[in-house]
Coordinates of C-alpha atoms and ligand atoms in Angstrom, one line a residue:
M23 CA 0.0 0.1 0.2
N24 CA 1.1 3.6 -0.6
I25 CA 0.5 5.7 2.1
L26 CA 0.4 9.6 2.6
V27 CA 0.8 11.3 6.1
L28 CA 0.2 15.1 6.4
G29 CA 2.1 17.0 9.0
G30 CA 5.4 17.6 10.1
G31 CA 5.7 17.3 13.8
G32 CA 6.9 14.5 16.6
R33 CA 3.3 13.2 16.2
E34 CA 3.6 12.6 12.6
H35 CA 7.1 11.1 12.9
A36 CA 5.6 8.7 15.4
I37 CA 2.5 7.8 13.2
A38 CA 4.9 7.3 10.0
W39 CA 7.3 5.2 12.3
A40 CA 4.3 2.9 13.4
L41 CA 3.1 2.6 9.7
A42 CA 6.5 2.0 8.4
K43 CA 6.8 -1.2 10.7
S44 CA 4.0 -2.8 8.7
P45 CA 4.5 -5.3 5.9
R46 CA 1.7 -3.8 4.0
T47 CA 3.2 -0.5 3.8
D48 CA 5.0 0.1 0.3
N49 CA 5.7 3.7 -0.4
L50 CA 5.3 6.0 2.6
Y51 CA 5.3 9.9 2.0
V52 CA 5.0 12.4 4.6
A53 CA 4.0 16.3 3.9
P54 CA 6.2 18.2 4.9
G55 CA 7.6 15.8 7.2
N56 CA 10.7 16.5 9.1
G57 CA 14.6 15.4 9.5
G58 CA 13.3 12.2 11.2
T59 CA 10.6 11.1 8.8
D60 CA 13.4 11.7 6.1
G61 CA 14.9 8.4 6.9
I62 CA 11.9 6.1 7.2
A63 CA 9.7 7.8 4.6
Q64 CA 9.9 10.4 1.5
N65 CA 9.5 13.8 2.7
V66 CA 7.1 16.1 0.2
A67 CA 8.2 19.5 0.1
G68 CA 5.6 22.2 -1.4
L69 CA 2.5 20.6 -1.1
N70 CA -0.3 22.6 0.5
A71 CA -1.9 20.2 3.0
E72 CA -4.6 22.6 3.8
N73 CA -6.0 22.5 0.2
G74 CA -8.0 19.3 -0.7
Q75 CA -7.5 19.8 -4.6
D76 CA -3.6 19.9 -4.2
V77 CA -3.7 16.7 -1.9
L78 CA -6.1 15.0 -4.2
A79 CA -3.6 15.6 -7.2
F80 CA -0.8 14.1 -5.4
V81 CA -2.9 11.2 -4.4
R82 CA -3.7 10.6 -7.8
E83 CA -0.2 11.0 -9.2
H84 CA 1.2 8.8 -6.6
G85 CA -1.3 6.3 -6.5
I86 CA -2.1 6.7 -2.8
D87 CA -4.2 4.2 -1.1
L88 CA -4.6 5.8 2.2
V89 CA -4.2 9.3 3.5
V90 CA -3.6 9.8 7.2
I91 CA -4.3 13.5 8.2
G92 CA -2.1 14.5 11.4
P93 CA -2.9 17.9 12.3
E94 CA -6.3 19.7 13.0
A95 CA -6.1 22.4 10.3
P96 CA -6.3 20.2 7.4
L97 CA -9.4 18.4 9.0
V98 CA -11.0 21.7 9.8
A99 CA -10.5 23.0 6.2
G100 CA -12.3 20.1 5.0
V101 CA -9.5 18.2 3.2
A102 CA -10.8 14.8 4.4
D103 CA -14.3 15.7 2.7
V104 CA -12.8 16.6 -0.6
L105 CA -10.8 13.3 -0.6
R106 CA -13.6 11.1 0.6
A107 CA -16.0 12.5 -2.0
E108 CA -13.6 11.3 -4.7
G109 CA -13.6 7.5 -3.0
V110 CA -10.0 8.0 -1.3
A111 CA -9.7 6.2 2.1
V112 CA -8.8 8.9 4.6
F113 CA -8.1 8.5 8.4
G114 CA -9.4 11.7 10.1
P115 CA -12.9 13.1 10.3
D116 CA -14.6 15.6 7.7
A117 CA -14.9 19.3 8.5
Q118 CA -18.1 18.9 10.4
G119 CA -16.7 16.4 12.7
A120 CA -13.6 18.6 13.2
Q121 CA -15.7 21.1 14.8
L122 CA -15.5 19.1 17.7
E123 CA -12.2 20.6 18.1
G124 CA -12.5 23.6 15.8
S125 CA -15.0 25.3 17.8
K126 CA -15.4 25.2 21.4
T127 CA -18.9 26.2 21.5
Y128 CA -20.0 23.6 19.1
S129 CA -18.2 21.0 21.1
K130 CA -19.9 22.1 24.4
E131 CA -23.1 21.8 22.5
F132 CA -22.4 18.4 21.5
M133 CA -21.5 17.3 25.2
D134 CA -24.7 19.0 26.5
A135 CA -26.8 17.4 24.1
N136 CA -25.2 13.7 24.7
G137 CA -25.0 13.9 28.6
I138 CA -21.1 14.2 28.7
P139 CA -19.7 15.6 31.9
T140 CA -18.0 19.0 31.3
A141 CA -17.5 22.4 33.1
R142 CA -20.5 24.7 33.2
Y143 CA -20.1 27.4 30.6
A144 CA -21.7 30.1 28.6
S145 CA -20.5 31.6 25.2
F146 CA -20.6 35.2 24.2
T147 CA -20.2 37.5 20.9
E148 CA -20.1 40.7 23.0
L149 CA -17.9 42.1 25.5
E150 CA -20.5 43.5 28.2
P151 CA -22.4 40.2 28.9
A152 CA -19.2 38.2 28.8
L153 CA -17.9 40.5 31.6
A154 CA -21.2 40.4 33.7
Y155 CA -21.1 36.6 33.5
V156 CA -17.3 36.6 34.7
R157 CA -18.3 38.9 37.7
E158 CA -21.2 36.5 38.5
L159 CA -19.4 33.3 38.5
G160 CA -16.1 34.9 40.3
A161 CA -12.4 33.6 40.2
P162 CA -10.9 31.6 39.8
I163 CA -12.6 31.1 36.2
V164 CA -11.3 30.1 32.7
V165 CA -11.7 32.0 29.6
K166 CA -11.3 30.5 26.1
A167 CA -11.4 31.8 22.4
D168 CA -14.0 29.6 20.5
G169 CA -11.7 28.7 17.6
L170 CA -8.2 27.0 16.9
A171 CA -5.7 29.1 18.6
A172 CA -2.8 26.5 18.8
G173 CA -3.6 25.6 22.3
K174 CA -3.0 29.4 23.2
G175 CA -6.5 30.6 23.5
V176 CA -7.1 29.3 27.1
I177 CA -6.5 31.5 30.1
V178 CA -7.0 30.1 33.5
A179 CA -7.6 33.3 35.8
E180 CA -6.7 33.2 39.2
E181 CA -8.2 36.7 39.8
L182 CA -11.5 38.5 38.5
E183 CA -9.4 41.2 37.1
D184 CA -7.3 38.8 35.1
A185 CA -10.4 37.1 33.8
E186 CA -11.8 40.6 32.8
D187 CA -8.5 41.2 30.7
A188 CA -8.6 37.9 29.1
V189 CA -12.1 38.7 27.9
R190 CA -11.2 42.0 26.6
S191 CA -8.2 40.6 24.8
C192 CA -10.0 37.9 22.9
F193 CA -12.5 40.4 21.5
D194 CA -9.7 42.5 20.7
G195 CA -8.1 40.0 18.4
A196 CA -5.3 38.7 20.4
F197 CA -6.2 35.2 18.9
G198 CA -7.6 36.5 15.5
D199 CA -10.8 35.3 14.4
A200 CA -10.8 32.4 16.8
G201 CA -11.7 34.9 19.6
N202 CA -14.8 36.4 17.9
V203 CA -17.0 33.9 20.0
V204 CA -15.7 33.6 24.0
L205 CA -16.4 31.0 26.4
V206 CA -16.4 31.5 30.0
E207 CA -16.1 28.3 31.8
E208 CA -16.4 26.9 35.4
F209 CA -12.9 26.4 36.8
L210 CA -12.1 22.5 37.6
T211 CA -9.6 20.9 39.5
G212 CA -7.9 17.6 39.6
P213 CA -5.3 15.7 37.5
E214 CA -5.5 15.6 33.8
C215 CA -5.5 12.7 31.7
S216 CA -5.9 12.0 27.9
L217 CA -7.6 9.0 26.6
L218 CA -7.7 8.8 22.9
A219 CA -9.9 6.4 20.8
F220 CA -10.0 5.2 17.2
V221 CA -13.7 5.9 16.0
T222 CA -15.5 4.9 13.3
G223 CA -19.0 3.8 12.6
G224 CA -20.3 5.1 15.7
K225 CA -17.8 2.7 17.9
A226 CA -14.9 4.1 19.8
H227 CA -11.6 1.8 20.3
C228 CA -9.8 3.3 23.3
M229 CA -6.2 3.5 23.2
V230 CA -4.2 3.5 26.7
T231 CA -4.2 6.7 28.8
A232 CA -1.3 9.3 28.5
Q233 CA -0.5 12.4 30.8
D234 CA 1.0 15.5 29.1
H235 CA 2.9 18.2 30.7
K236 CA 2.0 21.5 29.4
R237 CA 3.7 24.0 31.4
A238 CA 7.4 25.0 30.3
F239 CA 9.5 24.5 33.5
D240 CA 9.9 22.0 36.5
G241 CA 7.1 21.8 38.9
D242 CA 4.4 23.0 36.3
R243 CA 5.7 26.7 36.3
G244 CA 6.0 28.9 33.6
P245 CA 4.1 29.7 30.5
N246 CA 1.9 27.2 28.5
T247 CA 3.5 24.9 25.7
G248 CA 2.4 22.7 23.1
G249 CA 3.5 19.9 25.6
M250 CA 7.2 19.3 27.3
G251 CA 6.7 15.5 28.0
V252 CA 4.2 12.6 28.6
Y253 CA 4.1 9.4 29.7
S254 CA 1.8 6.2 29.5
P255 CA -0.1 4.6 31.2
V256 CA -1.3 7.1 33.9
P257 CA -0.8 5.1 37.3
I258 CA -2.8 7.6 39.4
V259 CA -6.2 6.7 37.2
E260 CA -8.6 4.8 39.4
A261 CA -10.5 2.0 38.0
D262 CA -13.9 3.7 38.2
E263 CA -12.2 6.5 36.7
L264 CA -10.9 4.6 33.6
T265 CA -14.2 3.0 33.2
A266 CA -16.2 6.3 33.3
M267 CA -13.5 7.8 30.7
R268 CA -14.2 4.9 28.5
E269 CA -17.9 5.0 28.9
I270 CA -17.7 8.9 27.7
M271 CA -15.6 8.1 24.7
E272 CA -18.0 5.2 23.7
R273 CA -21.1 7.5 24.1
S274 CA -19.4 10.3 22.2
A275 CA -18.3 8.0 19.4
A276 CA -22.0 6.7 19.3
A277 CA -23.2 10.6 19.0
T278 CA -21.1 11.1 16.0
A279 CA -22.8 8.8 14.0
R280 CA -26.1 10.3 14.6
D281 CA -27.4 13.4 13.0
P282 CA -27.6 16.4 13.7
F283 CA -23.8 16.2 14.6
V284 CA -21.5 14.5 12.6
N285 CA -22.1 11.9 9.9
D286 CA -19.6 9.1 10.4
Y287 CA -16.6 10.4 12.0
R288 CA -13.6 8.2 10.8
G289 CA -10.4 9.3 12.8
V290 CA -9.0 9.5 16.0
L291 CA -11.3 11.3 18.9
Y292 CA -8.9 12.8 21.5
G293 CA -10.6 13.0 25.0
G294 CA -8.8 15.5 27.5
F295 CA -10.2 14.9 30.7
M296 CA -9.8 16.1 34.2
L297 CA -10.3 13.8 37.1
T298 CA -12.5 15.9 39.5
P299 CA -13.8 15.1 42.8
Q300 CA -17.1 14.4 41.0
G301 CA -15.6 12.0 38.5
P302 CA -13.8 12.6 35.0
K303 CA -15.0 15.6 33.2
V304 CA -14.2 16.6 29.5
L305 CA -12.1 19.7 29.3
E306 CA -11.7 19.2 25.5
F307 CA -12.4 17.3 22.4
N308 CA -9.8 17.0 19.7
A309 CA -10.2 15.7 16.3
R310 CA -6.8 14.1 16.0
F311 CA -3.9 12.5 17.7
G312 CA -2.1 14.2 20.4
D313 CA 1.3 15.6 20.4
P314 CA 3.1 14.5 22.3
E315 CA 0.6 12.0 23.4
T316 CA 1.1 9.8 20.2
Q317 CA 5.0 9.6 20.9
V318 CA 4.0 7.4 24.0
V319 CA 0.8 5.7 23.0
L320 CA 1.8 4.2 19.5
P321 CA 5.3 2.5 20.8
R322 CA 2.9 0.7 23.2
L323 CA 0.8 -0.3 20.2
E324 CA 1.4 -4.1 19.2
S325 CA -1.2 -4.3 16.4
D326 CA -0.6 -3.2 12.8
L327 CA -1.4 0.3 12.5
V328 CA -2.1 0.1 8.7
D329 CA -4.8 -2.4 9.5
I330 CA -6.4 -0.3 12.0
M331 CA -6.1 3.0 10.0
L332 CA -7.6 1.2 7.0
A333 CA -10.4 -0.2 9.0
V334 CA -11.2 3.4 10.5
A335 CA -11.0 4.8 6.8
E336 CA -13.5 2.3 5.5
G337 CA -16.0 2.4 8.4
R338 CA -15.2 -1.3 9.7
P339 CA -15.2 -1.0 13.5
D340 CA -15.3 -4.8 14.2
D341 CA -12.2 -5.4 12.2
I342 CA -10.3 -3.3 14.8
D343 CA -8.4 -5.3 17.3
L344 CA -6.0 -3.3 19.5
R345 CA -3.2 -5.0 21.5
W346 CA -0.9 -3.0 23.9
S347 CA 2.2 -3.6 25.5
E348 CA 2.3 -3.9 29.2
Q349 CA 5.6 -1.8 29.2
W350 CA 5.7 2.1 30.4
A351 CA 6.6 4.6 28.1
V352 CA 8.0 8.0 28.9
C353 CA 8.8 10.8 26.4
V354 CA 10.9 14.4 27.2
V355 CA 10.7 16.8 24.9
L356 CA 14.1 18.8 24.1
A357 CA 13.3 22.2 23.3
S358 CA 15.4 25.2 22.0
E359 CA 16.5 27.9 24.2
G360 CA 13.6 30.5 24.6
Y361 CA 10.5 28.3 23.7
P362 CA 7.7 28.9 23.9
G363 CA 8.9 32.3 23.3
A364 CA 11.3 33.3 20.4
Y365 CA 14.2 30.9 19.9
E366 CA 16.9 30.4 17.2
K367 CA 16.9 27.8 14.6
G368 CA 19.9 26.0 12.6
K369 CA 21.9 24.6 15.7
V370 CA 23.5 21.2 15.0
I371 CA 22.1 18.1 16.9
L372 CA 24.6 15.5 17.8
G373 CA 24.0 12.1 19.9
I374 CA 20.9 10.9 18.5
D375 CA 22.5 7.7 17.3
E376 CA 24.1 6.8 20.5
A377 CA 20.9 7.6 22.6
E378 CA 19.0 5.3 20.4
E379 CA 21.4 2.5 21.5
I380 CA 19.9 2.4 24.8
E381 CA 17.7 -0.6 24.7
G382 CA 14.1 0.7 24.4
V383 CA 14.9 4.4 23.3
T384 CA 13.4 6.0 20.1
V385 CA 13.7 9.7 19.3
F386 CA 11.1 11.0 17.4
H387 CA 12.1 14.4 15.6
A388 CA 9.6 17.5 15.8
G389 CA 11.2 20.7 14.6
T390 CA 14.3 19.4 12.7
A391 CA 15.7 19.6 9.2
K392 CA 18.9 18.9 7.1
N393 CA 21.2 22.0 6.4
F394 CA 22.9 22.3 3.1
D395 CA 25.7 20.5 4.5
D396 CA 23.4 17.3 5.3
E397 CA 23.8 18.1 9.1
L398 CA 20.6 17.6 11.3
V399 CA 19.8 21.0 12.8
T400 CA 17.1 22.5 15.0
A401 CA 14.2 23.9 12.9
G402 CA 11.3 24.6 15.7
G403 CA 10.5 25.4 19.7
R404 CA 10.1 21.7 20.2
V405 CA 13.0 19.8 18.6
L406 CA 13.2 16.1 19.6
N407 CA 10.8 13.7 21.6
V408 CA 13.0 11.3 23.4
V409 CA 11.0 8.3 24.2
A410 CA 11.9 5.3 26.4
L411 CA 9.9 2.0 26.9
G412 CA 10.7 0.1 30.3
D413 CA 9.2 -2.7 32.4
S414 CA 8.6 -0.1 35.3
F415 CA 7.9 3.8 35.3
D416 CA 11.1 4.5 37.1
D417 CA 12.9 2.1 34.4
A418 CA 11.4 4.0 31.6
R419 CA 12.1 7.7 33.3
E420 CA 15.9 6.6 33.8
K421 CA 16.3 5.6 30.3
A422 CA 14.6 8.6 28.9
Y423 CA 17.0 10.9 30.9
E424 CA 20.0 9.0 30.2
A425 CA 19.1 9.4 26.3
C426 CA 18.5 13.1 26.8
D427 CA 21.9 13.6 28.3
L428 CA 23.5 11.8 25.4
I429 CA 22.0 14.3 22.8
N430 CA 23.3 17.8 22.6
F431 CA 22.5 21.1 20.6
E432 CA 23.2 24.8 21.4
G433 CA 20.5 25.9 24.0
K434 CA 18.9 22.3 24.8
Q435 CA 16.1 23.0 27.0
Y436 CA 14.0 20.3 28.8
R437 CA 12.0 19.4 32.1
S438 CA 13.7 17.2 34.4
D439 CA 10.5 16.0 36.1
I440 CA 8.4 14.4 33.5
G441 CA 6.3 11.9 35.5
K442 CA 8.0 12.9 38.7
R443 CA 4.5 13.9 40.3
A444 CA 2.4 10.9 38.8
A445 CA 5.1 8.7 40.6
A446 CA 4.6 10.3 44.1
G447 CA 0.9 9.2 43.7
R448 CA -2.5 10.8 43.8
A449 CA -1.9 12.8 47.0
A450 CA 0.8 14.9 44.9
W451 CA -2.3 16.6 43.4
E452 CA -4.0 17.5 46.6
N453 CA -3.4 21.0 47.3
Ligands
AMP10 P1 -8.0 23.1 26.5 O1 -7.2 23.8 25.3 O2 -9.3 23.3 26.5 O3 -7.5 21.7 27.0 O4 -7.3 23.8 28.0 C1 -5.9 23.9 28.2 C2 -5.5 23.7 29.5 O5 -6.0 24.7 30.4 C3 -5.9 22.5 30.0 O6 -5.0 21.4 29.9 C4 -6.1 22.7 31.4 O7 -5.1 22.7 32.2 C5 -6.6 24.2 31.5 N1 -8.2 24.0 31.5 C6 -8.8 24.3 30.5 N2 -10.3 24.2 30.9 C7 -10.1 24.4 32.3 C8 -11.0 24.3 33.3 N3 -12.4 24.4 33.1 N4 -10.8 24.3 35.0 C9 -9.4 24.3 35.1 N5 -8.5 24.3 34.1 C10 -8.9 24.3 32.8
LIG11 N1 -1.1 17.5 24.0 C1 -2.4 18.3 23.6 C2 -2.7 18.1 22.2 O1 -2.3 17.4 21.1 O2 -3.7 18.9 22.0

């Protein structure tokens, strides 16, 4: 089979890596890809992944049998719709389904209509009523831009004043059109946990739990990032919480197959949960694999990813058989100095081969490229995802950090406490 993956981050390297392991894969293309996909697939430069017609032309020209859409932007732009209408097998929901991620208001309405537990909220298109609602609920409180804002459109305000400022800056265009509609939401507490599911034909096949670390610095301090590290499974999740999360994913999947919402969602539904004292509640849905969650989930998958993705794309839920390794996976993100703010690019990266000699270690690339001298250099804020599989949580964490030490580039920055809080137990979340 010939497969095209759209995207170029660590998530897409992990997806391409898993697809490349399948005996069913012949030609594998990644558009645009990165310095890591370069070795296992053919990188495609210059293809506009958000333009369905351009992608369709590539599919025709290269005899592509399956298209896997990594990021949210092409999904929201309707690339899957264009391809599907032409009979191409696509892994990823259509534009309507992608609204579960693309519009927080739409997502909340979907949750309310289907009895999915989530934070209380109201959405606004005008400043004064939004401010009045903020004052009524009081701080702490959460303000969210409705649309896609690259993970930056959420402000958790400790003080009323900060919440009011957040509402004003949303309406003032701080997040572009994404902030034309503003959600004000009840503040929830508890550990966070991601549970992703393959969804097709109204059925959910849940993956394994993972927990992201969104803050830039140790001790969950500093600005929010795209994710600085992640691990799987999440040991602090109680059995009844896992059951509740799975049931929520199944109920949501069933709802996607019913009008008026989404007509046959075929892809990943990502449930971002908070484990509140009242039970798990959905913070957000995403319409795609998580980044960096994918980098710890897929290495634990023992089934053939091509079989799974094709069954999802073709609407055959009963043909999906997920088998998982019992091993623990820990991923530490190596970032450029200054990230998530401004950072320099083009720093030469050394030591990846040595790191991968450690048993169980795989390095997925996020922001890397080859320079004119064919050296691997930094090309983004998040540069590498260092993943280790181990027989215990400690084993996986130790190996991941051993590997991080072996890799070098100027300005290398990473958190030294990935998984530390969870290793200490649930009490570490009680304030
Ligand atoms: P989201 O993009 O909606 O997942 O929000 C980003 C982050 O903001 C989440 O991972 C949480 O840490 C935090 N957050 C979002 N909504 C809430 C809420 N209702 N209460 C507390 N924290 C929240
Ligand atoms: N890791 C968070 C996300 O992919 O949205």
